[in-house]
Amino acid sequence: MTAGAVQGWPAEYVERYRRAGYWRGETFGRMLRERAEDHGGRTAVVDPASGARWSYAELDARADAMAAGLSARGVCAGDRVVLQLPNVAEFFEVVFALFRLGALPVFALPAHRYAEIRYLCDFTEAVAYVVPGVHGGFDYRELAGRVRAEVPTLRHVFVADPDPGGHEPLAGVPAAPVPLAEPAPHDLAFLQLSGGTTGVPKLIPRTHDDYIYSVWGSNEICGVDEHSVYLCALPAAHNFPLSSPGTLGALYAGGRVVLAPQPAPETAFPLIEREGVTITGLVPPLALVWLEAAQRGEHDLSSLEVLLVGGAKFSEEAARRVRPTLGCTLQQVFGMAEGLVNYTRLDDPEETVVTTQGRPVSPDDEIRVVDEDDHDVPEGATGHLLTRGPYTIRGYWRAPEHNAVAFTEDGFYRTGDVVRRTPTGHLVVEGRAKDQINRGGEKIAAEEVENHLLAHPSVHDAAVVSMPDGYLGERVCAYIVLRRNAAPVKPLQVKKFLRERGLAAYKIPDRIEFSEAFPATGIGKVSKRDLRAAVAAQLQGATT
Ligand code: OOB
């Protein structure tokens, strides 16, 4: 891709999306500047952990200073910077600085470890890596030291902690603002990680134009305006809390972002009460925990108007409890970092809100529900969801071979989700056809874990499947065939092996089963369907 070209979209679509007014020709850097000019004194970001309360003017000035400091260190437009900050105010300082520079944040999650970070830095040829010091009991400085020694492009590690452990403190980077060439609205803004189905995660290139559309489109649907206070309870780097409508939605509207260091009710409820939070987003397992905790009535949650739940299927039974228990409107959200986001609407009948996963943001989100041969199924029947539209990517970053299978020839993204569409255009997620486990909203590509398992000297073959779980929806089960004559291994040893390889904790299988051979499908492939059925039956047997 060359600078100036619009990532992926054919010219006729670029024209169409601009004419329709979806792509407004804004950039995130400009957007923040305009908000600072319009209402600089209003609070933009609240970080209860550090006590920071930054106004729009302060965030704007900090972004300028950070951009200048990064620029002085040689970070240029188009450079990739792996960002692994938790829910702290500096997240926005760095992100907006990079937006202004035209450098691309690569959004890693705090849960990622050596395996993921090493790959991301390597594959994106990152020039810098931004980390906290110690967070959640883990020392990111050590990880950064190791990755830096191994990835030649990585010139800088910035640590958001007074003790940078031999790296450069992030707080030392800001410098007197300098004029910078602004990126264009059609330029890439950042790279987001895909949930993935492949051995290594794919990167999702989003432009200012397309992402900003998903943000303001979400704001309109979720009623976010300058009075909104958005609680960021999920990891800030994830697409859901970032843009649906998320922190960027709140900032776009001139509202306020409150960062929750933890999503647990003990942390989040007092923040809702103190800050007058009006809207937040949760994955289903957390929503269940909140519903439980709210019944104790220890906090005044009356400011909360909207609770978004998505990332994984929210059960109808739990959905019905939201309004009576939390006193707010539920919006189900079925989105994906690749683009398409669906919401139930604020004025949808309660039945629709609790039984569907919403309908698309844009009138120009094209939805197809197809069979195995890409033929449209009859209206209302279940099939594979394909989508194309003004904020859905046309291809992953630097992945031509994968793009040939993940997208149709005419540019539809194969979501891997199995859905049906109601007469009102709402989608109901009925299942998944991709080789991925959705562990309470955290996505795990089976192949990625299988590859790590295959690296174990005693493992001959491995197949990773989901198993049902009452709380998380799904957990991870690994089936292993040991090599003949291999020394016996215990499940715990396998888990330790994976941890030592630096795999994020949420990808480590919850259960490990040894087996003589795998069941095969008609054409001799491993039958994951049979393996899923086998573990589900075992779990069933154990509980009855
Ligand atoms: C969100 O984004 P990703 O990229 O982590 O995961 C996308 C996938 C979807 O393809 C689908 O398989 C699953 O997550 N999913 C849901 C769901 N929301 C997402 N499955 C069933 N019901 C739902 N409500 O997860 C994401 C991005 C933006 C907003 C919300 C979620």
Coordinates of C-alpha atoms and ligand atoms in Angstrom, one line a residue:
M1 CA 0.0 0.0 0.0
T2 CA 1.3 3.4 -0.8
A3 CA 0.7 6.5 1.2
G4 CA -2.2 8.3 -0.2
A5 CA -4.0 5.2 -1.5
V6 CA -7.2 4.4 0.3
Q7 CA -6.6 1.1 2.0
G8 CA -8.4 -1.6 0.2
W9 CA -11.6 0.1 -1.0
P10 CA -12.1 0.3 -4.8
A11 CA -12.5 3.9 -6.0
E12 CA -16.2 3.6 -6.6
Y13 CA -16.8 2.7 -3.0
V14 CA -14.6 5.5 -1.7
E15 CA -16.6 7.9 -3.8
R16 CA -19.9 6.4 -2.5
Y17 CA -18.9 6.5 1.1
R18 CA -17.7 10.0 0.9
R19 CA -20.8 11.2 -1.0
A20 CA -23.1 9.5 1.5
G21 CA -21.3 11.5 4.3
Y22 CA -20.0 8.5 6.1
W23 CA -16.4 9.4 5.6
R24 CA -16.2 13.0 6.8
G25 CA -12.6 13.7 6.0
E26 CA -11.6 13.9 9.7
T27 CA -8.6 12.5 11.5
F28 CA -8.4 11.7 15.2
G29 CA -5.6 14.2 15.7
R30 CA -7.7 17.0 14.3
M31 CA -10.8 15.8 16.1
L32 CA -9.1 16.2 19.5
R33 CA -7.8 19.6 18.5
E34 CA -11.3 20.8 17.6
R35 CA -12.7 19.5 20.8
A36 CA -10.0 21.3 22.8
E37 CA -10.7 24.5 20.9
D38 CA -14.5 24.2 21.4
H39 CA -14.5 23.2 25.1
G40 CA -11.0 22.9 26.3
G41 CA -12.0 23.2 30.0
R42 CA -14.2 20.1 30.0
T43 CA -12.9 16.9 31.5
A44 CA -11.8 14.4 28.9
V45 CA -10.1 11.6 30.8
V46 CA -10.3 10.5 34.4
D47 CA -7.8 7.9 35.7
P48 CA -8.7 7.0 39.3
A49 CA -5.5 5.0 39.8
S50 CA -3.2 8.0 39.3
G51 CA -5.7 10.6 40.2
A52 CA -5.3 12.2 36.7
R53 CA -8.2 14.3 35.5
W54 CA -7.2 15.7 32.1
S55 CA -9.3 18.4 30.4
Y56 CA -9.6 18.4 26.6
A57 CA -7.0 21.2 26.5
E58 CA -4.6 19.2 28.6
L59 CA -5.0 16.0 26.7
D60 CA -4.5 18.0 23.5
A61 CA -1.4 19.7 24.8
R62 CA 0.0 16.4 26.1
A63 CA -0.6 14.7 22.7
D64 CA 1.3 17.5 21.0
A65 CA 4.2 17.3 23.4
M66 CA 4.3 13.5 23.2
A67 CA 4.2 13.6 19.4
A68 CA 7.1 16.1 19.4
G69 CA 9.2 13.9 21.8
L70 CA 8.5 10.8 19.7
S71 CA 9.4 12.7 16.5
A72 CA 12.6 13.8 18.1
R73 CA 13.4 10.2 18.7
G74 CA 12.9 9.4 15.1
V75 CA 9.4 8.0 15.2
C76 CA 7.9 8.9 11.8
A77 CA 4.7 8.7 9.9
G78 CA 3.9 5.2 8.9
D79 CA 6.1 3.7 11.7
R80 CA 4.5 1.0 13.8
V81 CA 4.6 1.3 17.6
V82 CA 3.4 -1.6 19.7
L83 CA 1.3 -0.3 22.5
Q84 CA 0.6 -2.4 25.6
L85 CA -0.8 -0.1 28.1
P86 CA -3.6 -1.0 30.5
N87 CA -6.4 1.4 31.4
V88 CA -4.3 4.5 32.2
A89 CA -4.6 8.1 31.1
E90 CA -1.2 7.7 29.2
F91 CA -2.9 5.3 26.8
F92 CA -4.7 8.3 25.3
E93 CA -1.7 10.6 25.4
V94 CA 0.3 8.1 23.4
V95 CA -2.5 7.1 21.0
F96 CA -3.3 10.7 20.1
A97 CA 0.4 11.5 19.8
L98 CA 0.8 8.6 17.3
F99 CA -2.3 9.7 15.4
R100 CA -0.9 13.2 15.1
L101 CA 2.4 11.8 13.9
G102 CA 0.8 9.5 11.4
A103 CA 2.6 6.6 13.2
L104 CA 0.5 3.5 13.7
P105 CA -0.3 2.1 17.2
V106 CA -0.4 -1.6 17.2
F107 CA -2.9 -2.5 19.9
A108 CA -1.6 -5.3 22.1
L109 CA -3.6 -6.4 25.1
P110 CA -2.1 -6.3 28.6
A111 CA -2.7 -10.1 28.8
H112 CA -0.2 -10.7 25.9
R113 CA 3.1 -12.2 26.7
Y114 CA 6.4 -13.0 25.0
A115 CA 4.9 -15.2 22.3
E116 CA 2.4 -12.6 21.1
I117 CA 4.6 -9.5 21.6
R118 CA 7.7 -10.9 20.0
Y119 CA 5.5 -11.8 17.0
L120 CA 3.8 -8.4 16.8
C121 CA 7.1 -6.4 17.1
D122 CA 8.8 -8.7 14.6
F123 CA 5.9 -8.8 12.0
T124 CA 5.1 -5.1 12.1
E125 CA 8.8 -4.2 12.2
A126 CA 7.9 -2.0 15.1
V127 CA 10.3 0.9 16.0
A128 CA 9.0 1.3 19.5
Y129 CA 7.2 -0.6 22.2
V130 CA 5.3 1.1 25.0
V131 CA 4.6 -0.8 28.3
P132 CA 3.6 -0.2 31.9
G133 CA 6.2 -1.1 34.6
V134 CA 4.7 -3.8 36.7
H135 CA 1.0 -4.3 36.1
G136 CA -1.2 -7.1 37.4
G137 CA 1.8 -8.7 39.0
F138 CA 3.7 -8.9 35.7
D139 CA 6.9 -7.1 34.9
Y140 CA 6.6 -5.7 31.4
R141 CA 10.1 -4.2 31.6
E142 CA 11.7 -7.6 31.6
L143 CA 9.6 -8.8 28.7
A144 CA 10.5 -5.6 26.8
G145 CA 14.2 -6.2 27.4
R146 CA 14.0 -9.6 26.0
V147 CA 12.0 -8.6 22.9
R148 CA 14.2 -5.6 22.3
A149 CA 17.3 -7.8 22.2
E150 CA 15.7 -10.0 19.6
V151 CA 13.9 -7.6 17.3
P152 CA 16.4 -5.5 15.4
T153 CA 13.9 -2.8 14.3
L154 CA 12.9 -2.1 17.8
R155 CA 14.9 1.0 18.7
H156 CA 12.9 2.3 21.7
V157 CA 11.1 0.9 24.8
F158 CA 9.1 3.5 26.7
V159 CA 7.9 2.6 30.2
A160 CA 4.9 4.3 31.8
D161 CA 6.5 4.0 35.3
P162 CA 8.9 6.1 37.3
D163 CA 11.2 3.1 37.4
P164 CA 11.8 2.2 33.7
G165 CA 14.1 -0.7 34.5
G166 CA 16.9 0.3 32.2
H167 CA 14.5 1.6 29.4
E168 CA 13.3 5.1 28.8
P169 CA 10.6 6.5 31.0
L170 CA 7.5 7.5 29.0
A171 CA 7.2 10.6 31.2
G172 CA 10.6 11.8 29.8
V173 CA 9.5 11.8 26.2
P174 CA 7.3 14.9 25.9
A175 CA 9.0 17.9 24.3
A176 CA 8.1 21.4 23.1
P177 CA 5.5 21.0 20.4
V178 CA 6.8 21.2 16.8
P179 CA 4.9 21.5 13.6
L180 CA 4.1 18.1 12.1
A181 CA 2.7 17.0 8.8
E182 CA -0.8 15.8 9.4
P183 CA -1.9 12.4 8.1
A184 CA -4.7 12.4 5.6
P185 CA -8.2 11.1 6.6
H186 CA -7.8 8.1 4.3
D187 CA -4.5 7.1 5.8
L188 CA -4.1 4.2 8.1
A189 CA -4.7 5.2 11.8
F190 CA -3.7 2.0 13.5
L191 CA -3.4 -1.8 13.4
Q192 CA -5.8 -3.8 15.5
L193 CA -5.4 -7.5 16.3
S194 CA -7.9 -10.0 14.9
G195 CA -9.4 -12.6 17.1
G196 CA -7.9 -14.9 14.6
T197 CA -8.2 -18.4 13.3
T198 CA -4.7 -18.8 12.0
G199 CA -1.4 -19.8 13.6
V200 CA -0.5 -16.2 14.2
P201 CA -2.8 -13.3 14.7
K202 CA -3.7 -11.2 11.7
L203 CA -3.5 -7.4 11.8
I204 CA -6.4 -5.2 10.9
P205 CA -5.6 -1.9 9.2
R206 CA -8.2 0.8 10.0
T207 CA -8.2 4.3 8.5
H208 CA -9.2 7.6 10.2
D209 CA -12.2 7.9 7.8
D210 CA -13.6 4.5 8.3
Y211 CA -13.0 4.2 12.1
I212 CA -14.3 7.6 12.8
Y213 CA -17.5 6.7 11.0
S214 CA -17.9 3.6 13.1
V215 CA -17.4 5.9 16.2
W216 CA -19.9 8.6 15.3
G217 CA -22.3 6.1 13.9
S218 CA -22.2 4.3 17.2
N219 CA -22.7 7.5 19.1
E220 CA -25.9 8.2 17.3
I221 CA -27.2 4.7 18.0
C222 CA -26.2 4.6 21.7
G223 CA -27.2 8.2 22.4
V224 CA -23.7 9.4 23.3
D225 CA -23.3 13.2 23.5
E226 CA -21.4 15.8 25.5
H227 CA -23.2 14.8 28.7
S228 CA -22.1 11.2 28.4
V229 CA -19.7 9.6 30.9
Y230 CA -18.2 6.4 29.5
L231 CA -16.7 3.9 31.9
C232 CA -13.9 1.9 30.2
A233 CA -14.1 -1.3 32.1
L234 CA -12.7 -3.7 29.5
P235 CA -9.1 -3.4 28.3
A236 CA -8.9 0.0 26.5
A237 CA -7.0 -1.4 23.5
H238 CA -9.8 -3.7 22.5
N239 CA -12.1 -2.6 19.7
F240 CA -15.3 -2.8 21.7
P241 CA -14.4 -0.3 24.5
L242 CA -12.3 1.7 22.0
S243 CA -15.0 2.4 19.5
S244 CA -18.4 0.8 20.3
P245 CA -19.0 3.7 21.1
G246 CA -16.3 3.4 23.7
T247 CA -13.7 5.9 24.8
L248 CA -13.2 7.4 21.3
G249 CA -17.0 7.8 21.0
A250 CA -17.1 9.7 24.3
L251 CA -14.2 11.9 23.2
Y252 CA -15.7 12.5 19.8
A253 CA -18.9 13.7 21.4
G254 CA -17.0 15.9 23.9
G255 CA -18.1 13.7 26.8
R256 CA -15.9 12.1 29.5
V257 CA -14.0 8.9 29.8
V258 CA -13.5 7.2 33.1
L259 CA -10.9 4.5 33.2
A260 CA -11.6 1.5 35.5
P261 CA -8.4 -0.2 36.5
Q262 CA -10.4 -3.4 37.0
P263 CA -13.9 -4.3 35.6
A264 CA -15.0 -6.0 38.9
P265 CA -18.0 -4.4 40.6
E266 CA -15.9 -3.6 43.7
T267 CA -13.9 -1.2 41.5
A268 CA -16.5 -0.2 38.9
F269 CA -19.6 0.5 41.1
P270 CA -18.0 3.1 43.3
L271 CA -16.7 4.8 40.1
I272 CA -20.1 4.8 38.5
E273 CA -21.5 6.4 41.7
R274 CA -18.7 9.0 42.1
E275 CA -18.4 10.0 38.4
G276 CA -22.0 9.7 37.3
V277 CA -21.2 7.2 34.7
T278 CA -24.0 7.0 32.0
I279 CA -22.8 4.2 29.7
T280 CA -20.4 1.3 29.7
G281 CA -19.7 -1.9 27.8
L282 CA -19.1 -5.4 29.2
V283 CA -18.5 -9.0 28.0
P284 CA -21.3 -11.4 29.1
P285 CA -19.4 -13.1 32.0
L286 CA -18.8 -9.6 33.5
A287 CA -22.3 -8.6 33.0
L288 CA -23.4 -11.7 35.0
V289 CA -21.1 -10.7 37.8
W290 CA -22.4 -7.1 37.8
L291 CA -26.0 -8.4 37.8
E292 CA -25.2 -10.5 40.9
A293 CA -23.4 -7.6 42.7
A294 CA -26.1 -5.0 41.8
Q295 CA -28.7 -7.1 43.7
R296 CA -26.8 -6.3 46.9
G297 CA -27.8 -2.6 46.3
E298 CA -24.7 -1.2 48.0
H299 CA -24.1 1.5 45.4
D300 CA -26.2 4.1 43.7
L301 CA -26.0 3.1 40.0
S302 CA -28.9 5.3 39.0
S303 CA -26.8 7.5 36.6
L304 CA -26.3 4.4 34.4
E305 CA -28.5 4.8 31.3
V306 CA -27.0 2.2 28.9
L307 CA -25.2 -1.1 29.3
L308 CA -23.7 -2.5 26.2
V309 CA -23.0 -6.3 26.2
G310 CA -21.1 -8.0 23.5
G311 CA -18.0 -9.8 22.4
A312 CA -19.8 -13.2 22.9
K313 CA -23.3 -14.3 23.0
F314 CA -25.3 -12.9 25.9
S315 CA -28.0 -15.4 27.1
E316 CA -31.6 -14.3 26.8
E317 CA -32.2 -15.2 30.4
A318 CA -29.4 -12.9 31.6
A319 CA -30.4 -10.2 29.1
R320 CA -33.9 -10.1 30.6
R321 CA -32.4 -9.3 34.1
V322 CA -30.5 -6.2 33.0
R323 CA -33.3 -3.6 33.1
P324 CA -34.9 -4.8 36.4
T325 CA -31.6 -5.2 38.2
L326 CA -29.4 -2.4 36.9
G327 CA -32.2 0.0 36.0
C328 CA -30.7 0.8 32.6
T329 CA -31.3 0.0 28.9
L330 CA -29.4 -3.0 27.5
Q331 CA -27.9 -2.7 24.1
Q332 CA -26.6 -6.0 22.7
V333 CA -23.6 -5.4 20.5
F334 CA -22.2 -7.9 18.0
G335 CA -19.1 -6.5 16.5
M336 CA -15.7 -7.4 15.2
A337 CA -12.4 -5.6 15.0
E338 CA -12.5 -6.2 11.2
G339 CA -15.4 -3.7 11.0
L340 CA -19.1 -4.5 11.1
V341 CA -20.8 -3.6 14.3
N342 CA -24.5 -4.4 15.1
Y343 CA -26.5 -2.9 18.0
T344 CA -30.0 -3.4 19.3
R345 CA -31.5 0.1 19.2
L346 CA -32.6 2.1 22.3
D347 CA -36.2 2.1 21.0
D348 CA -36.3 -1.6 20.0
P349 CA -39.0 -3.6 21.8
E350 CA -37.7 -5.4 24.8
E351 CA -38.2 -8.8 23.0
T352 CA -35.8 -7.7 20.2
V353 CA -33.3 -6.4 22.7
V354 CA -33.1 -9.7 24.6
T355 CA -33.4 -12.1 21.7
T356 CA -31.2 -10.6 19.0
Q357 CA -27.6 -9.3 18.7
G358 CA -28.7 -6.1 16.9
R359 CA -28.6 -4.7 13.4
P360 CA -25.8 -3.0 11.5
V361 CA -24.7 0.6 12.2
S362 CA -24.8 1.7 8.6
P363 CA -27.5 1.6 5.9
D364 CA -24.5 0.8 3.6
D365 CA -23.4 -2.3 5.7
E366 CA -24.1 -5.0 3.2
I367 CA -25.1 -8.3 4.8
R368 CA -25.3 -11.7 3.2
V369 CA -26.3 -14.9 4.8
V370 CA -25.0 -17.8 2.7
D371 CA -24.6 -21.6 2.5
E372 CA -21.4 -23.5 2.1
D373 CA -21.3 -22.6 -1.6
D374 CA -21.8 -18.9 -1.0
H375 CA -25.4 -19.0 -2.2
D376 CA -27.8 -16.8 -0.3
V377 CA -30.0 -18.9 2.1
P378 CA -33.8 -18.2 2.1
E379 CA -34.7 -15.1 4.2
G380 CA -34.7 -16.0 7.9
A381 CA -32.7 -19.2 7.5
T382 CA -29.4 -19.8 9.2
G383 CA -26.1 -19.4 7.3
H384 CA -22.6 -17.9 7.2
L385 CA -22.4 -14.1 7.6
L386 CA -20.6 -12.2 4.9
T387 CA -20.3 -8.4 5.1
R388 CA -19.0 -5.4 3.2
G389 CA -19.3 -1.8 4.0
P390 CA -17.9 1.6 4.8
Y391 CA -16.0 0.6 7.9
T392 CA -15.2 -3.1 7.2
I393 CA -11.7 -3.8 6.0
R394 CA -11.1 -5.2 2.5
G395 CA -8.0 -7.2 3.6
Y396 CA -5.7 -7.9 6.5
W397 CA -2.4 -6.1 6.7
R398 CA 0.4 -7.8 4.7
A399 CA -1.5 -11.1 4.4
P400 CA -2.3 -11.7 0.7
E401 CA -2.7 -15.5 1.0
H402 CA -5.0 -15.3 3.9
N403 CA -7.0 -12.5 2.3
A404 CA -7.7 -14.8 -0.6
V405 CA -9.7 -17.0 1.7
A406 CA -11.0 -14.6 4.3
F407 CA -12.6 -12.3 1.7
T408 CA -14.8 -13.1 -1.3
E409 CA -13.6 -11.9 -4.7
D410 CA -16.0 -9.0 -4.5
G411 CA -14.7 -7.8 -1.2
F412 CA -17.1 -9.4 1.4
Y413 CA -15.4 -10.3 4.7
R414 CA -16.1 -13.9 5.7
T415 CA -16.9 -13.4 9.4
G416 CA -16.9 -17.0 10.3
D417 CA -20.1 -16.4 12.3
V418 CA -23.3 -18.3 11.7
V419 CA -26.4 -16.2 11.9
R420 CA -30.0 -15.7 10.9
R421 CA -31.7 -12.5 10.1
T422 CA -35.1 -11.5 11.5
P423 CA -37.7 -9.6 9.4
T424 CA -36.5 -6.4 11.1
G425 CA -33.0 -6.9 9.9
H426 CA -31.7 -7.9 13.3
L427 CA -29.1 -10.6 13.4
V428 CA -29.2 -13.6 15.8
V429 CA -25.8 -15.3 16.3
E430 CA -26.5 -19.0 16.1
G431 CA -22.9 -20.3 16.1
R432 CA -19.5 -20.2 14.6
A433 CA -17.9 -21.9 11.6
K434 CA -14.4 -20.6 12.4
D435 CA -11.7 -22.6 14.2
Q436 CA -11.7 -20.2 17.2
I437 CA -12.7 -20.4 20.8
N438 CA -14.6 -17.5 22.3
R439 CA -13.7 -17.6 26.0
G440 CA -16.0 -15.1 27.5
G441 CA -15.2 -12.6 24.7
E442 CA -11.5 -13.4 24.5
K443 CA -10.8 -15.0 21.2
I444 CA -8.4 -17.9 20.8
A445 CA -7.3 -19.3 17.5
A446 CA -7.2 -23.1 17.9
E447 CA -4.3 -23.4 15.4
E448 CA -2.1 -20.9 17.4
V449 CA -2.4 -23.0 20.5
E450 CA -2.0 -26.3 18.6
N451 CA 1.3 -25.0 17.1
H452 CA 2.6 -24.3 20.6
L453 CA 1.6 -27.7 21.8
L454 CA 3.2 -29.4 18.8
A455 CA 6.5 -27.8 19.9
H456 CA 6.5 -30.0 23.0
P457 CA 8.9 -33.0 22.5
S458 CA 6.3 -35.6 23.7
V459 CA 3.4 -34.3 21.6
H460 CA 2.7 -36.1 18.3
D461 CA -0.6 -34.3 17.5
A462 CA -2.9 -31.7 19.1
A463 CA -6.4 -30.5 18.5
V464 CA -7.8 -27.6 20.4
V465 CA -11.6 -27.2 20.8
S466 CA -14.1 -25.3 22.9
M467 CA -16.0 -26.9 25.7
P468 CA -19.2 -25.4 27.2
D469 CA -19.0 -23.4 30.3
G470 CA -21.8 -21.9 32.3
Y471 CA -19.9 -18.7 33.2
L472 CA -17.6 -18.0 30.3
G473 CA -19.8 -19.6 27.6
E474 CA -16.8 -21.6 26.4
R475 CA -13.4 -22.7 27.7
V476 CA -10.4 -24.2 26.0
C477 CA -9.9 -28.0 25.8
A478 CA -6.8 -29.5 24.2
Y479 CA -6.7 -33.0 22.9
I480 CA -3.2 -34.5 22.7
V481 CA -1.8 -37.6 21.1
L482 CA 1.6 -38.4 22.6
R483 CA 4.5 -39.7 20.5
R484 CA 5.0 -43.4 20.7
N485 CA 7.6 -44.1 23.5
A486 CA 7.3 -40.6 24.7
A487 CA 7.9 -40.1 28.4
P488 CA 4.5 -39.7 30.1
V489 CA 3.4 -36.1 30.7
K490 CA 0.8 -34.6 33.0
P491 CA -1.7 -31.9 32.1
L492 CA 0.0 -29.5 34.5
Q493 CA 3.4 -30.0 32.8
V494 CA 1.8 -29.2 29.4
K495 CA 0.3 -26.0 30.8
K496 CA 3.7 -25.0 32.3
F497 CA 5.3 -25.6 29.0
L498 CA 2.9 -23.3 27.3
R499 CA 3.4 -20.6 29.9
E500 CA 7.1 -20.9 29.6
R501 CA 6.8 -20.3 25.8
G502 CA 5.2 -17.0 26.8
L503 CA 1.6 -17.7 25.7
A504 CA -1.0 -15.3 27.1
A505 CA -2.7 -17.0 30.1
Y506 CA -6.2 -16.9 28.5
K507 CA -5.0 -19.1 25.7
I508 CA -3.6 -21.8 28.0
P509 CA -6.1 -24.8 27.8
D510 CA -8.4 -25.1 30.7
R511 CA -8.5 -28.9 30.2
I512 CA -6.1 -31.3 28.6
E513 CA -7.1 -34.7 27.4
F514 CA -4.8 -37.4 26.2
S515 CA -6.0 -39.7 23.5
E516 CA -4.7 -42.6 21.4
A517 CA -5.9 -41.1 18.1
F518 CA -8.3 -38.4 16.9
P519 CA -11.7 -39.1 15.4
A520 CA -11.6 -38.4 11.7
T521 CA -14.2 -36.8 9.3
G522 CA -15.2 -38.5 6.1
I523 CA -12.2 -37.1 4.3
G524 CA -9.8 -37.9 7.0
K525 CA -9.5 -34.5 8.8
V526 CA -9.6 -34.4 12.5
S527 CA -13.3 -34.2 13.5
K528 CA -13.4 -31.3 15.9
R529 CA -17.1 -31.7 16.1
D530 CA -16.7 -35.1 17.5
L531 CA -14.0 -33.9 20.0
R532 CA -16.3 -31.0 21.1
A533 CA -19.1 -33.5 21.6
A534 CA -16.8 -35.9 23.5
V535 CA -15.7 -33.3 26.0
A536 CA -19.2 -31.9 26.4
A537 CA -20.5 -35.4 27.1
Q538 CA -17.7 -35.9 29.7
L539 CA -18.5 -32.6 31.4
Q540 CA -22.2 -33.5 31.4
G541 CA -21.4 -36.9 32.9
A542 CA -19.4 -35.3 35.6
T543 CA -22.2 -33.1 36.7
T544 CA -25.0 -35.6 36.6
Ligands
OOB1 C1 -15.6 -8.0 19.3 O1 -14.6 -8.0 18.4 P1 -13.5 -9.2 18.2 O2 -12.8 -8.9 16.9 O3 -12.8 -9.5 19.4 O4 -14.4 -10.5 17.9 C2 -15.3 -10.6 16.9 C3 -16.1 -11.9 17.0 C4 -17.3 -12.0 16.1 O5 -16.9 -12.4 14.8 C5 -18.1 -13.0 16.8 O6 -17.6 -14.3 16.6 C6 -17.9 -12.7 18.3 O7 -16.6 -12.0 18.3 N1 -18.9 -11.8 18.8 C7 -20.1 -12.2 19.2 C8 -20.8 -11.1 19.7 N2 -19.9 -10.0 19.6 C9 -18.8 -10.5 19.1 N3 -20.7 -13.4 19.2 C10 -22.0 -13.5 19.7 N4 -22.7 -12.4 20.2 C11 -22.1 -11.2 20.2 N5 -22.8 -10.2 20.7 O8 -15.8 -9.0 20.0 C12 -16.4 -6.8 19.4 C13 -16.0 -5.7 18.6 C14 -16.7 -4.5 18.7 C15 -17.9 -4.5 19.5 C16 -18.2 -5.6 20.2 C17 -17.5 -6.7 20.2

